[in-house]
Short mmCIF file of C-alpha atoms in Angstrom, two decimals:
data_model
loop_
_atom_site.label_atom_id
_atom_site.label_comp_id
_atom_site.label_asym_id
_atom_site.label_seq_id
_atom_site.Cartn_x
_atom_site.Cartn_y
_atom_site.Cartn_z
CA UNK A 1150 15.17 -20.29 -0.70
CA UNK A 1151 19.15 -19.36 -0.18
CA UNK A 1152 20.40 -19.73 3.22
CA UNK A 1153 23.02 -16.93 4.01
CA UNK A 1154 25.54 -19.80 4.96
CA UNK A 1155 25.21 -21.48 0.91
CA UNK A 1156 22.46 -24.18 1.20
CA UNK A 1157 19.41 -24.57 -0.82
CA UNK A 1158 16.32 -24.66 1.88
CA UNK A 1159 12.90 -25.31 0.50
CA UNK A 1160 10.28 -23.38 2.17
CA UNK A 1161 7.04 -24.62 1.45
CA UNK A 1162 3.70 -22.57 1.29
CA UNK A 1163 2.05 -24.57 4.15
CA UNK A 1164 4.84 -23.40 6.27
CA UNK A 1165 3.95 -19.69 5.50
CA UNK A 1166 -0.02 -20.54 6.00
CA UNK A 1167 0.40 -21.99 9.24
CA UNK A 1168 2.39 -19.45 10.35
CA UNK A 1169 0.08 -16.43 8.93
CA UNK A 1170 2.74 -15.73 6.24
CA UNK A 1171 0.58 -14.03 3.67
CA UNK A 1172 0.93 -14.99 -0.23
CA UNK A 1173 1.62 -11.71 -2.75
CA UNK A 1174 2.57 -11.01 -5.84
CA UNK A 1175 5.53 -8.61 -6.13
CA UNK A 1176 5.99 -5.50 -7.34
CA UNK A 1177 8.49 -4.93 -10.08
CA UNK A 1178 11.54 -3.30 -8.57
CA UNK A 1179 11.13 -0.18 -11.19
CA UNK A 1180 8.35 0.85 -9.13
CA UNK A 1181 9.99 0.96 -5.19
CA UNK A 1182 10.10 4.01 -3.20
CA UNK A 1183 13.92 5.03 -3.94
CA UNK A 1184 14.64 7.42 -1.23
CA UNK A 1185 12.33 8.40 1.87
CA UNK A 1186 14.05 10.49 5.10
CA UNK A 1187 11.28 8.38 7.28
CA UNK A 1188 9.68 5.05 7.55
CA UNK A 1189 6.38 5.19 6.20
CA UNK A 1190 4.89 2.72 9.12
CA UNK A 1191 6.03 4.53 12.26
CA UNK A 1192 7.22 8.05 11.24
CA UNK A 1193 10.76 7.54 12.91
CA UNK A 1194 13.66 8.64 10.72
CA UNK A 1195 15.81 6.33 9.16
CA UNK A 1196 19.55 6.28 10.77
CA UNK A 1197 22.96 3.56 11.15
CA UNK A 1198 20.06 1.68 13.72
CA UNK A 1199 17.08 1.92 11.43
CA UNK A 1200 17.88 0.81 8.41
CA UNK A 1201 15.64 1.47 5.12
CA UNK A 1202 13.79 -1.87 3.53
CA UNK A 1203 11.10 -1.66 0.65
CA UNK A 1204 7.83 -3.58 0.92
CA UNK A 1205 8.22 -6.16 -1.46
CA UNK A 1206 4.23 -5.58 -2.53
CA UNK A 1207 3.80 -1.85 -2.90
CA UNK A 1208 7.11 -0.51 -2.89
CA UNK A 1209 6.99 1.79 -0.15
CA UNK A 1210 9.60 2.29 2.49
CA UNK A 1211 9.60 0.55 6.07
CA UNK A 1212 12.13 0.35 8.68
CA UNK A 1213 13.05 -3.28 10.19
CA UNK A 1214 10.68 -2.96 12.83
CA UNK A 1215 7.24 -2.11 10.34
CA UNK A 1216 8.01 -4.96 8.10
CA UNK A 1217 6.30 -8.49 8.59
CA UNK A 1218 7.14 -11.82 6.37
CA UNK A 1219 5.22 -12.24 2.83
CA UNK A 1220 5.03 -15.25 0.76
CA UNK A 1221 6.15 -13.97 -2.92
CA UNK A 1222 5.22 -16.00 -5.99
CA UNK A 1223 6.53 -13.83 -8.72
CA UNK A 1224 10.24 -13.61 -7.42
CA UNK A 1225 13.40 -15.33 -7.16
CA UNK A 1226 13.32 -15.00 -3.53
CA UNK A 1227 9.62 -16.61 -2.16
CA UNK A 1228 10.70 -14.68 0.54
CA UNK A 1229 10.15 -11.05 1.00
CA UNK A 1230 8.94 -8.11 3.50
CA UNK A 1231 6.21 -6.47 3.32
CA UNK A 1232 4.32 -3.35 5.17
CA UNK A 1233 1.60 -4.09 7.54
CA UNK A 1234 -1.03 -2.97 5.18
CA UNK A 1235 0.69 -5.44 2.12
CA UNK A 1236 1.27 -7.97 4.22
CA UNK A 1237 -2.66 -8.25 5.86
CA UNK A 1238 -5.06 -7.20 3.51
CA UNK A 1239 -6.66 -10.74 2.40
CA UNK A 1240 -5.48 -14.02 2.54
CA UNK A 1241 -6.28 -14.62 -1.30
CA UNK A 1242 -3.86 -14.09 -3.83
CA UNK A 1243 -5.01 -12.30 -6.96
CA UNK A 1244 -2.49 -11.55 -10.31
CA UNK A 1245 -0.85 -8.31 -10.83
CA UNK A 1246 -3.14 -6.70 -13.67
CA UNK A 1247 -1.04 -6.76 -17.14
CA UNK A 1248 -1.73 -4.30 -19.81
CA UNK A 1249 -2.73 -6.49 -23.01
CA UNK A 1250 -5.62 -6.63 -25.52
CA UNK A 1251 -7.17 -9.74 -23.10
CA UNK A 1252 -8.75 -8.12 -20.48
CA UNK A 1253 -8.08 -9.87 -17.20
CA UNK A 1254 -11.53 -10.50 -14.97
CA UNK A 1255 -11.98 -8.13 -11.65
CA UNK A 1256 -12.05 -9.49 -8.46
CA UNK A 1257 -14.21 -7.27 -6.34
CA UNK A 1258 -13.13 -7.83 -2.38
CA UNK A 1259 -13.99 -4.77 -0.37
CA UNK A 1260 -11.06 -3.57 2.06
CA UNK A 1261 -11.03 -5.01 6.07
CA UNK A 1262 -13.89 -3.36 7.47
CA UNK A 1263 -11.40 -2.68 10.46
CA UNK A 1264 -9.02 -0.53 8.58
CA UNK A 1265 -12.00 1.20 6.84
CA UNK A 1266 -13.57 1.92 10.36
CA UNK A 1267 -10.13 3.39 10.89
CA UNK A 1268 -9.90 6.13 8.62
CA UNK A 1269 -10.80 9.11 10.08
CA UNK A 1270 -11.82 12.08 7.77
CA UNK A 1271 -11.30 15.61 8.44
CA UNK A 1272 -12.73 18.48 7.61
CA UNK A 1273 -10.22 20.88 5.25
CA UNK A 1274 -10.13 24.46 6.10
CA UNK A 1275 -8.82 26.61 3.36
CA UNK A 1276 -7.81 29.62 5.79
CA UNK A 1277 -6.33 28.02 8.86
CA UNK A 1278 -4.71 24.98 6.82
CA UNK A 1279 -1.69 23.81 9.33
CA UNK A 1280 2.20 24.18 7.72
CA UNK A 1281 2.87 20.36 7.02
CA UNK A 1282 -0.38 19.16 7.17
CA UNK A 1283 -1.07 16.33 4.76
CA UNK A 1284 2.84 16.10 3.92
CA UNK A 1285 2.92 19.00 1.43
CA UNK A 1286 0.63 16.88 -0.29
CA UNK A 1287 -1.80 18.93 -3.28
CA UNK A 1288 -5.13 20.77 -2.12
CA UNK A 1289 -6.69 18.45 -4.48
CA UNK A 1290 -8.16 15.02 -4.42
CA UNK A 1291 -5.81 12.53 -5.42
CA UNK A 1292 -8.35 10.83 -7.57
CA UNK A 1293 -10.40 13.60 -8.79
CA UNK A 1294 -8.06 15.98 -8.74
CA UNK A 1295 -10.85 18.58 -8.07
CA UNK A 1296 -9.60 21.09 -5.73
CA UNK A 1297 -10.83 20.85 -1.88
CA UNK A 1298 -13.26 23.68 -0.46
CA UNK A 1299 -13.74 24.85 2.81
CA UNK A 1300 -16.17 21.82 4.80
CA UNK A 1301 -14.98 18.90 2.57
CA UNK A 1302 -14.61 16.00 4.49
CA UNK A 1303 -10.86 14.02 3.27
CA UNK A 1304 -8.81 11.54 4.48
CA UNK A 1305 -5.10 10.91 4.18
CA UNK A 1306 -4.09 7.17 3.87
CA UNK A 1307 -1.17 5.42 5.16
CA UNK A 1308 0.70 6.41 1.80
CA UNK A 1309 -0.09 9.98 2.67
CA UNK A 1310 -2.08 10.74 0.21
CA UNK A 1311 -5.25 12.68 0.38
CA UNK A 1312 -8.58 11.89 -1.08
CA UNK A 1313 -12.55 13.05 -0.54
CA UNK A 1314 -14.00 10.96 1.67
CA UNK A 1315 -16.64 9.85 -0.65
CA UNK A 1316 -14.25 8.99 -3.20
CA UNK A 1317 -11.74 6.84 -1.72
CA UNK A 1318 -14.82 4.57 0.35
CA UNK A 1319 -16.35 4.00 -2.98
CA UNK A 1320 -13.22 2.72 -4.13
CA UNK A 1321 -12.31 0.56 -1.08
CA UNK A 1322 -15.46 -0.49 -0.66
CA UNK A 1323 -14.96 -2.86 -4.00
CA UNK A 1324 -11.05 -3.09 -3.48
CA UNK A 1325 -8.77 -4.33 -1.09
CA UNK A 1326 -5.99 -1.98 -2.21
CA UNK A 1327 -5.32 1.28 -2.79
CA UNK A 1328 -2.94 2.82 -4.91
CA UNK A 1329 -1.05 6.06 -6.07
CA UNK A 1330 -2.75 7.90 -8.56
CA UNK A 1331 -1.02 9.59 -11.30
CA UNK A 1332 -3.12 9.76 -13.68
CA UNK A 1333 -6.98 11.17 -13.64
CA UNK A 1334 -8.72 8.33 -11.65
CA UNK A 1335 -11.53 6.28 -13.77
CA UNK A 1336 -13.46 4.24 -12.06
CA UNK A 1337 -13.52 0.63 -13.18
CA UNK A 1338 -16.81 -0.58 -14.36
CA UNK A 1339 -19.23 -2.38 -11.78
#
């Protein structure tokens, strides 16, 4: 690692264990959050005090304060920040997935059971639908895409997006990630 003062410091992966440093891979910089009024960890708008950072492992923008120290093992720097959620989902360090002809194995780990337990659904009312409720987000699952009725039961992640209830907990039940879905969602085989 490159001291600000010059030097060449080697930081060595036992010094991140022992001091919960988690190891990730990074995400290419194509794919960071370019501009975002507000930090996506705490809400507060960013200013001359609260300056804007990307998580290193999903992209997504933090202020100083919602950012915690990652190992990185794809990057120049080993050194990176990362959001809470990048930065303490598992200890284990698993490859990006790469699109080629050799298909890479899956690692099922289901997500923390504590962040799981922590995501609250709602119920979505068509009619009386608050203004700025779900960020201006689509009435439709996120990776479904089939519409929402009146009585669904959905939850919005940390990333804001919005999913059926019984959609995203299958999904985190066999992943320890979640991620934005652009394209219709299949499910990857069991």
């Amino acid at each position: 690692m490159r001291r600000r003062d010059g030097s060449n410091t080697f930081v060595g992966l036992e010094t991140f264990i022992t001091t919960g440093a988690q190891v990730r891979y990074a995400c290419p910089k194509s794919h960071w959050l370019r501009k975002a009024p507000t930090c996506s960890g705490c809400d507060q708008r960013f200013h001359l005090f609260r300056w804007r950072h990307n998580c290193r492992v999903c992209g997504d923008m933090i202020c100083g304060e919602c950012s915690w120290t990652v190992y990185l093992v794809n990057a120049k720097s080993n050194v990176g920040r990362a959001c809470y959620a990048c930065s303490r989902a598992s200890s284990v360090v698993e490859a990006p997935r790469k699109s080629s002809k050799v298909a890479m194995p899956i690692v099922k780990r289901p997500t923390c059971p504590s962040f799981l337990d922590s995501l609250r659904a709602t119920e979505w009312m068509d009619s009386e639908r608050p203004l700025g409720s779900y960020r201006g987000k689509s009435s439709a699952c996120t990776m479904c895409k089939k519409s929402f009725v009146g009585g669904d039961a959905v939850v919005s992640l940390p990333c804001h997006d919005v999913f059926h209830k019984h959609c995203i907990g299958a999904h985190l039940a066999l992943h320890d990630h979640f991620f934005t879905f652009k394209a219709p969602y299949v499910p990857l085989p069991p």
